[in-house]
Amino acid sequence: GAGVSQSPSNKVTEKGKDVELRCDPISGHTALYWYRQSLGQGLEFLIYFQGNSAPDKSGLPSDRFSAERTGGSVSTLTIQRTQQEDSAVYLCASSLASGGRTLHFGNGTRLTVT
Amino acid sequence: AQSVAQPEDQVNVAEGNPLTVKCTYSVSGNPYLFWYVQYPNRGLQFLLKYITGDNLVKGSYGFEAEFNKSQTSFHLKKPSALVSDSALYFCAVRWGDDKIIFGKGTRLHILP
């Protein structure tokens, strides 16, 4: 596709349920980032994948959060036992490994935990 | 710890006046610096970046930014603001391990 694709665009879930958020990066982009955007909190770094290297998970807020990237392409962010404070917009971005890492963002998944 | 600061939550500027959105950073080594913009109900878009070379970089929509190593700043500027520039602006920094972190964002209001 032409850009980064995220699905679903909106997700409403009950507290305690698990959710999966999907990101399809731009073809050929080896780097993939996940961020969380909450009101007044800016963009919070969650996790970063680069090729086949071990991901940088330093931004994941708790062990309820995990992410994987299969075949160096599609990535899934999983939140287990969701809490109301997990409500936010989750953004995925991809980039080439060169050129300073200009990020191309998807439109995000708006997660609401009720 | 590595960090990016945008000291102003909101900046108001009259149309036609120059605008500045401030950004300072704290990273070890040589940073790569970026500005992104988020228009209402739209995704984040790249505006400009500094990697090396000339400290003044020019980007999309007439924006520019100046890298100041001594002050560890990368302020975003535009000589003449447009109402259509009203949006949320994010400064970002990348350093050695390719992690990219963002500031909290500055909401820019251009008043007609």
PDB file of C-alpha atoms in Angstrom:
ATOM      1  CA  GLY A   1       0.000   0.000   0.000  1.00  0.00           C
ATOM      2  CA  ALA A   2       0.950   3.638  -0.213  1.00  0.00           C
ATOM      3  CA  GLY A   3       1.143   4.322   3.495  1.00  0.00           C
ATOM      4  CA  VAL A   4       1.164   2.799   6.955  1.00  0.00           C
ATOM      5  CA  SER A   5      -2.092   1.044   7.654  1.00  0.00           C
ATOM      6  CA  GLN A   6      -3.493   0.455  11.126  1.00  0.00           C
ATOM      7  CA  SER A   7      -6.511  -1.556  12.144  1.00  0.00           C
ATOM      8  CA  PRO A   8      -8.987  -1.259  13.626  1.00  0.00           C
ATOM      9  CA  SER A   9      -9.357   2.510  13.483  1.00  0.00           C
ATOM     10  CA  ASN A  10     -11.509   2.420  16.590  1.00  0.00           C
ATOM     11  CA  LYS A  11     -11.806  -0.179  19.328  1.00  0.00           C
ATOM     12  CA  VAL A  12     -14.107  -0.135  22.330  1.00  0.00           C
ATOM     13  CA  THR A  13     -13.506  -2.859  24.872  1.00  0.00           C
ATOM     14  CA  GLU A  14     -14.527  -3.711  28.385  1.00  0.00           C
ATOM     15  CA  LYS A  15     -12.065  -3.463  31.230  1.00  0.00           C
ATOM     16  CA  GLY A  16     -10.229  -6.738  31.687  1.00  0.00           C
ATOM     17  CA  LYS A  17     -10.457  -7.877  28.063  1.00  0.00           C
ATOM     18  CA  ASP A  18      -7.460  -8.391  25.780  1.00  0.00           C
ATOM     19  CA  VAL A  19      -7.044  -6.369  22.585  1.00  0.00           C
ATOM     20  CA  GLU A  20      -4.829  -6.676  19.521  1.00  0.00           C
ATOM     21  CA  LEU A  21      -3.866  -3.719  17.374  1.00  0.00           C
ATOM     22  CA  ARG A  22      -2.382  -4.256  13.948  1.00  0.00           C
ATOM     23  CA  CYS A  23       0.103  -2.253  11.906  1.00  0.00           C
ATOM     24  CA  ASP A  24       1.049  -2.771   8.264  1.00  0.00           C
ATOM     25  CA  PRO A  25       4.167  -0.706   7.520  1.00  0.00           C
ATOM     26  CA  ILE A  26       5.230   0.694   4.183  1.00  0.00           C
ATOM     27  CA  SER A  27       6.761  -2.030   2.039  1.00  0.00           C
ATOM     28  CA  GLY A  28      10.550  -2.028   2.354  1.00  0.00           C
ATOM     29  CA  HIS A  29      10.622  -0.139   5.639  1.00  0.00           C
ATOM     30  CA  THR A  30      12.747  -2.124   8.057  1.00  0.00           C
ATOM     31  CA  ALA A  31      12.110   0.003  11.142  1.00  0.00           C
ATOM     32  CA  LEU A  32       8.765   0.028  12.951  1.00  0.00           C
ATOM     33  CA  TYR A  33       7.775   2.052  16.001  1.00  0.00           C
ATOM     34  CA  TRP A  34       4.728   2.067  18.285  1.00  0.00           C
ATOM     35  CA  TYR A  35       3.661   5.150  20.227  1.00  0.00           C
ATOM     36  CA  ARG A  36       0.762   6.022  22.489  1.00  0.00           C
ATOM     37  CA  GLN A  37      -0.907   9.437  22.321  1.00  0.00           C
ATOM     38  CA  SER A  38      -2.920  10.450  25.345  1.00  0.00           C
ATOM     39  CA  LEU A  39      -4.519  13.822  25.958  1.00  0.00           C
ATOM     40  CA  GLY A  40      -1.905  16.125  27.433  1.00  0.00           C
ATOM     41  CA  GLN A  41       0.790  13.449  27.378  1.00  0.00           C
ATOM     42  CA  GLY A  42       2.172  13.881  23.920  1.00  0.00           C
ATOM     43  CA  LEU A  43       3.602  10.885  22.111  1.00  0.00           C
ATOM     44  CA  GLU A  44       4.859   8.189  24.429  1.00  0.00           C
ATOM     45  CA  PHE A  45       7.394   5.740  22.970  1.00  0.00           C
ATOM     46  CA  LEU A  46       6.380   2.112  23.460  1.00  0.00           C
ATOM     47  CA  ILE A  47       8.538  -0.221  21.374  1.00  0.00           C
ATOM     48  CA  TYR A  48      10.819  -0.234  18.337  1.00  0.00           C
ATOM     49  CA  PHE A  49      11.718  -2.971  15.840  1.00  0.00           C
ATOM     50  CA  GLN A  50      14.638  -2.861  13.421  1.00  0.00           C
ATOM     51  CA  GLY A  51      14.967  -5.719  10.965  1.00  0.00           C
ATOM     52  CA  ASN A  52      15.774  -8.997  12.705  1.00  0.00           C
ATOM     53  CA  SER A  53      17.331  -7.379  15.765  1.00  0.00           C
ATOM     54  CA  ALA A  54      15.851  -7.749  19.216  1.00  0.00           C
ATOM     55  CA  PRO A  55      13.220  -5.046  19.732  1.00  0.00           C
ATOM     56  CA  ASP A  56      13.711  -2.127  22.108  1.00  0.00           C
ATOM     57  CA  LYS A  57      10.895  -2.669  24.597  1.00  0.00           C
ATOM     58  CA  SER A  58      11.998   0.001  27.040  1.00  0.00           C
ATOM     59  CA  GLY A  59       8.835   2.066  26.639  1.00  0.00           C
ATOM     60  CA  LEU A  60       6.241  -0.607  27.364  1.00  0.00           C
ATOM     61  CA  PRO A  61       4.401   0.620  30.490  1.00  0.00           C
ATOM     62  CA  SER A  62       3.699  -2.771  32.039  1.00  0.00           C
ATOM     63  CA  ASP A  63       3.946  -6.490  31.378  1.00  0.00           C
ATOM     64  CA  ARG A  64       0.368  -6.380  30.120  1.00  0.00           C
ATOM     65  CA  PHE A  65       1.753  -4.837  26.926  1.00  0.00           C
ATOM     66  CA  SER A  66       3.586  -6.860  24.309  1.00  0.00           C
ATOM     67  CA  ALA A  67       4.317  -6.584  20.605  1.00  0.00           C
ATOM     68  CA  GLU A  68       5.633  -8.756  17.861  1.00  0.00           C
ATOM     69  CA  ARG A  69       6.618  -8.292  14.273  1.00  0.00           C
ATOM     70  CA  THR A  70       6.250 -11.263  11.987  1.00  0.00           C
ATOM     71  CA  GLY A  71       8.420 -11.720   8.922  1.00  0.00           C
ATOM     72  CA  GLY A  72       9.861  -8.268   9.323  1.00  0.00           C
ATOM     73  CA  SER A  73       6.611  -6.689   8.198  1.00  0.00           C
ATOM     74  CA  VAL A  74       3.255  -6.672  10.007  1.00  0.00           C
ATOM     75  CA  SER A  75       3.293  -5.856  13.711  1.00  0.00           C
ATOM     76  CA  THR A  76       0.731  -6.561  16.406  1.00  0.00           C
ATOM     77  CA  LEU A  77       0.527  -4.721  19.716  1.00  0.00           C
ATOM     78  CA  THR A  78      -1.314  -6.720  22.361  1.00  0.00           C
ATOM     79  CA  ILE A  79      -2.714  -5.322  25.575  1.00  0.00           C
ATOM     80  CA  GLN A  80      -3.868  -7.909  28.086  1.00  0.00           C
ATOM     81  CA  ARG A  81      -6.408  -7.298  30.831  1.00  0.00           C
ATOM     82  CA  THR A  82      -7.083  -3.769  29.639  1.00  0.00           C
ATOM     83  CA  GLN A  83      -7.507  -0.966  32.159  1.00  0.00           C
ATOM     84  CA  GLN A  84      -9.240   2.384  31.733  1.00  0.00           C
ATOM     85  CA  GLU A  85      -5.881   4.170  31.767  1.00  0.00           C
ATOM     86  CA  ASP A  86      -4.981   2.275  28.590  1.00  0.00           C
ATOM     87  CA  SER A  87      -7.510   4.402  26.684  1.00  0.00           C
ATOM     88  CA  ALA A  88      -5.537   6.392  24.117  1.00  0.00           C
ATOM     89  CA  VAL A  89      -4.669   6.568  20.445  1.00  0.00           C
ATOM     90  CA  TYR A  90      -2.028   4.015  19.502  1.00  0.00           C
ATOM     91  CA  LEU A  91       0.151   5.114  16.606  1.00  0.00           C
ATOM     92  CA  CYS A  92       2.414   3.029  14.450  1.00  0.00           C
ATOM     93  CA  ALA A  93       5.191   4.456  12.290  1.00  0.00           C
ATOM     94  CA  SER A  94       7.695   2.943   9.902  1.00  0.00           C
ATOM     95  CA  SER A  95      10.888   4.175   8.306  1.00  0.00           C
ATOM     96  CA  LEU A  96      13.824   3.175   6.178  1.00  0.00           C
ATOM     97  CA  ALA A  97      17.002   2.282   8.014  1.00  0.00           C
ATOM     98  CA  SER A  98      18.793   5.176   6.333  1.00  0.00           C
ATOM     99  CA  GLY A  99      18.105   8.848   5.730  1.00  0.00           C
ATOM    100  CA  GLY A 100      17.817   9.912   9.304  1.00  0.00           C
ATOM    101  CA  ARG A 101      14.776   7.764  10.079  1.00  0.00           C
ATOM    102  CA  THR A 102      11.973   9.996   8.874  1.00  0.00           C
ATOM    103  CA  LEU A 103       8.862   8.391  10.329  1.00  0.00           C
ATOM    104  CA  HIS A 104       5.731   7.694   8.312  1.00  0.00           C
ATOM    105  CA  PHE A 105       2.740   7.414  10.612  1.00  0.00           C
ATOM    106  CA  GLY A 106      -0.499   5.517  10.318  1.00  0.00           C
ATOM    107  CA  ASN A 107      -3.781   7.111  11.320  1.00  0.00           C
ATOM    108  CA  GLY A 108      -3.803   5.280  14.616  1.00  0.00           C
ATOM    109  CA  THR A 109      -6.165   3.086  16.572  1.00  0.00           C
ATOM    110  CA  ARG A 110      -8.351   4.880  19.094  1.00  0.00           C
ATOM    111  CA  LEU A 111      -8.779   2.520  22.042  1.00  0.00           C
ATOM    112  CA  THR A 112     -11.528   3.140  24.567  1.00  0.00           C
ATOM    113  CA  VAL A 113     -11.708   0.933  27.653  1.00  0.00           C
ATOM    114  CA  THR A 114     -15.060   1.087  29.418  1.00  0.00           C
TER     115      THR A 114
ATOM    116  CA  ALA B   1      18.159  10.452  30.734  1.00  0.00           C
ATOM    117  CA  GLN B   2      17.410  11.361  27.170  1.00  0.00           C
ATOM    118  CA  SER B   3      14.571  13.835  26.846  1.00  0.00           C
ATOM    119  CA  VAL B   4      12.835  16.377  24.660  1.00  0.00           C
ATOM    120  CA  ALA B   5      11.087  19.424  26.083  1.00  0.00           C
ATOM    121  CA  GLN B   6       8.516  21.678  24.495  1.00  0.00           C
ATOM    122  CA  PRO B   7       8.061  24.310  27.190  1.00  0.00           C
ATOM    123  CA  GLU B   8       4.859  25.824  25.803  1.00  0.00           C
ATOM    124  CA  ASP B   9       1.609  23.880  25.734  1.00  0.00           C
ATOM    125  CA  GLN B  10       0.063  26.525  23.495  1.00  0.00           C
ATOM    126  CA  VAL B  11       1.281  29.406  21.343  1.00  0.00           C
ATOM    127  CA  ASN B  12      -1.006  32.110  19.958  1.00  0.00           C
ATOM    128  CA  VAL B  13       0.132  34.234  17.023  1.00  0.00           C
ATOM    129  CA  ALA B  14      -1.693  36.743  14.864  1.00  0.00           C
ATOM    130  CA  GLU B  15      -1.905  35.916  11.186  1.00  0.00           C
ATOM    131  CA  GLY B  16       0.966  37.464   9.264  1.00  0.00           C
ATOM    132  CA  ASN B  17       3.255  37.661  12.282  1.00  0.00           C
ATOM    133  CA  PRO B  18       6.354  35.496  12.697  1.00  0.00           C
ATOM    134  CA  LEU B  19       5.981  32.395  14.809  1.00  0.00           C
ATOM    135  CA  THR B  20       8.333  30.350  16.964  1.00  0.00           C
ATOM    136  CA  VAL B  21       7.651  27.001  18.612  1.00  0.00           C
ATOM    137  CA  LYS B  22      10.360  26.058  21.081  1.00  0.00           C
ATOM    138  CA  CYS B  23      12.131  22.741  21.551  1.00  0.00           C
ATOM    139  CA  THR B  24      15.104  21.770  23.699  1.00  0.00           C
ATOM    140  CA  TYR B  25      16.667  18.367  24.065  1.00  0.00           C
ATOM    141  CA  SER B  26      18.984  16.408  26.295  1.00  0.00           C
ATOM    142  CA  VAL B  27      20.747  13.464  24.669  1.00  0.00           C
ATOM    143  CA  SER B  28      24.248  12.093  24.645  1.00  0.00           C
ATOM    144  CA  GLY B  29      26.163  12.121  21.404  1.00  0.00           C
ATOM    145  CA  ASN B  30      25.014  13.744  18.205  1.00  0.00           C
ATOM    146  CA  PRO B  31      21.249  13.917  17.851  1.00  0.00           C
ATOM    147  CA  TYR B  32      19.049  13.839  14.817  1.00  0.00           C
ATOM    148  CA  LEU B  33      16.213  16.331  15.315  1.00  0.00           C
ATOM    149  CA  PHE B  34      12.763  16.418  13.759  1.00  0.00           C
ATOM    150  CA  TRP B  35       9.545  18.390  13.679  1.00  0.00           C
ATOM    151  CA  TYR B  36       6.201  16.792  12.934  1.00  0.00           C
ATOM    152  CA  VAL B  37       2.747  18.364  12.620  1.00  0.00           C
ATOM    153  CA  GLN B  38      -0.677  16.955  13.376  1.00  0.00           C
ATOM    154  CA  TYR B  39      -3.604  18.750  11.763  1.00  0.00           C
ATOM    155  CA  PRO B  40      -7.097  18.223  13.248  1.00  0.00           C
ATOM    156  CA  ASN B  41      -8.421  14.729  12.504  1.00  0.00           C
ATOM    157  CA  ARG B  42      -5.345  13.865  10.474  1.00  0.00           C
ATOM    158  CA  GLY B  43      -2.245  11.798  11.034  1.00  0.00           C
ATOM    159  CA  LEU B  44       1.205  13.039  11.976  1.00  0.00           C
ATOM    160  CA  GLN B  45       3.194  14.472   9.098  1.00  0.00           C
ATOM    161  CA  PHE B  46       6.920  15.086   8.786  1.00  0.00           C
ATOM    162  CA  LEU B  47       7.923  18.772   8.491  1.00  0.00           C
ATOM    163  CA  LEU B  48      11.716  18.886   8.584  1.00  0.00           C
ATOM    164  CA  LYS B  49      14.817  17.342  10.097  1.00  0.00           C
ATOM    165  CA  TYR B  50      18.385  18.131  11.062  1.00  0.00           C
ATOM    166  CA  ILE B  51      21.014  15.440  10.616  1.00  0.00           C
ATOM    167  CA  THR B  52      24.256  17.281   9.953  1.00  0.00           C
ATOM    168  CA  GLY B  53      25.611  20.264   8.084  1.00  0.00           C
ATOM    169  CA  ASP B  54      23.928  23.663   7.906  1.00  0.00           C
ATOM    170  CA  ASN B  55      22.308  24.527  11.215  1.00  0.00           C
ATOM    171  CA  LEU B  56      19.325  26.142   9.494  1.00  0.00           C
ATOM    172  CA  VAL B  57      17.044  23.611   7.852  1.00  0.00           C
ATOM    173  CA  LYS B  58      14.037  24.369   5.689  1.00  0.00           C
ATOM    174  CA  GLY B  59      10.979  22.188   5.450  1.00  0.00           C
ATOM    175  CA  SER B  60       7.437  21.949   4.222  1.00  0.00           C
ATOM    176  CA  TYR B  61       4.884  24.789   4.187  1.00  0.00           C
ATOM    177  CA  GLY B  62       7.532  27.506   4.639  1.00  0.00           C
ATOM    178  CA  PHE B  63       8.723  26.275   8.035  1.00  0.00           C
ATOM    179  CA  GLU B  64      12.344  26.282   9.103  1.00  0.00           C
ATOM    180  CA  ALA B  65      14.283  25.354  12.234  1.00  0.00           C
ATOM    181  CA  GLU B  66      17.676  26.196  13.620  1.00  0.00           C
ATOM    182  CA  PHE B  67      19.892  23.689  15.388  1.00  0.00           C
ATOM    183  CA  ASN B  68      21.789  25.338  18.225  1.00  0.00           C
ATOM    184  CA  LYS B  69      24.234  22.908  19.786  1.00  0.00           C
ATOM    185  CA  SER B  70      25.371  25.186  22.609  1.00  0.00           C
ATOM    186  CA  GLN B  71      21.805  25.805  23.722  1.00  0.00           C
ATOM    187  CA  THR B  72      20.643  22.272  22.829  1.00  0.00           C
ATOM    188  CA  SER B  73      17.678  23.767  21.020  1.00  0.00           C
ATOM    189  CA  PHE B  74      15.845  23.209  17.749  1.00  0.00           C
ATOM    190  CA  HIS B  75      13.153  25.890  17.576  1.00  0.00           C
ATOM    191  CA  LEU B  76      10.629  25.844  14.741  1.00  0.00           C
ATOM    192  CA  LYS B  77      10.028  29.133  12.945  1.00  0.00           C
ATOM    193  CA  LYS B  78       8.028  30.689  10.153  1.00  0.00           C
ATOM    194  CA  PRO B  79       8.335  34.309   9.008  1.00  0.00           C
ATOM    195  CA  SER B  80       4.625  34.894   8.385  1.00  0.00           C
ATOM    196  CA  ALA B  81       1.943  32.734   9.994  1.00  0.00           C
ATOM    197  CA  LEU B  82      -1.184  31.525   8.206  1.00  0.00           C
ATOM    198  CA  VAL B  83      -4.466  30.515   9.834  1.00  0.00           C
ATOM    199  CA  SER B  84      -3.973  27.123   8.177  1.00  0.00           C
ATOM    200  CA  ASP B  85      -0.809  26.621  10.265  1.00  0.00           C
ATOM    201  CA  SER B  86      -3.003  26.063  13.321  1.00  0.00           C
ATOM    202  CA  ALA B  87      -2.191  22.530  14.466  1.00  0.00           C
ATOM    203  CA  LEU B  88      -0.340  20.446  17.048  1.00  0.00           C
ATOM    204  CA  TYR B  89       3.436  20.443  16.603  1.00  0.00           C
ATOM    205  CA  PHE B  90       5.831  17.827  17.931  1.00  0.00           C
ATOM    206  CA  CYS B  91       9.588  17.971  18.260  1.00  0.00           C
ATOM    207  CA  ALA B  92      11.445  14.641  18.204  1.00  0.00           C
ATOM    208  CA  VAL B  93      14.999  13.440  18.706  1.00  0.00           C
ATOM    209  CA  ARG B  94      16.848  10.326  17.638  1.00  0.00           C
ATOM    210  CA  TRP B  95      20.191   9.264  18.963  1.00  0.00           C
ATOM    211  CA  GLY B  96      22.698   6.398  18.786  1.00  0.00           C
ATOM    212  CA  ASP B  97      20.457   3.385  19.290  1.00  0.00           C
ATOM    213  CA  ASP B  98      17.846   4.666  16.825  1.00  0.00           C
ATOM    214  CA  LYS B  99      15.211   5.193  19.466  1.00  0.00           C
ATOM    215  CA  ILE B 100      13.081   8.242  18.647  1.00  0.00           C
ATOM    216  CA  ILE B 101      11.310  10.142  21.396  1.00  0.00           C
ATOM    217  CA  PHE B 102       8.878  13.019  21.135  1.00  0.00           C
ATOM    218  CA  GLY B 103       8.054  16.076  23.166  1.00  0.00           C
ATOM    219  CA  LYS B 104       4.583  16.619  24.599  1.00  0.00           C
ATOM    220  CA  GLY B 105       3.544  18.823  21.727  1.00  0.00           C
ATOM    221  CA  THR B 106       2.684  22.500  21.333  1.00  0.00           C
ATOM    222  CA  ARG B 107      -0.701  23.614  20.093  1.00  0.00           C
ATOM    223  CA  LEU B 108      -0.317  26.522  17.709  1.00  0.00           C
ATOM    224  CA  HIS B 109      -3.260  28.898  17.247  1.00  0.00           C
ATOM    225  CA  ILE B 110      -3.045  31.429  14.439  1.00  0.00           C
ATOM    226  CA  LEU B 111      -5.563  34.198  15.034  1.00  0.00           C
ATOM    227  CA  PRO B 112      -7.152  35.814  11.967  1.00  0.00           C
TER     228      PRO B 112
END
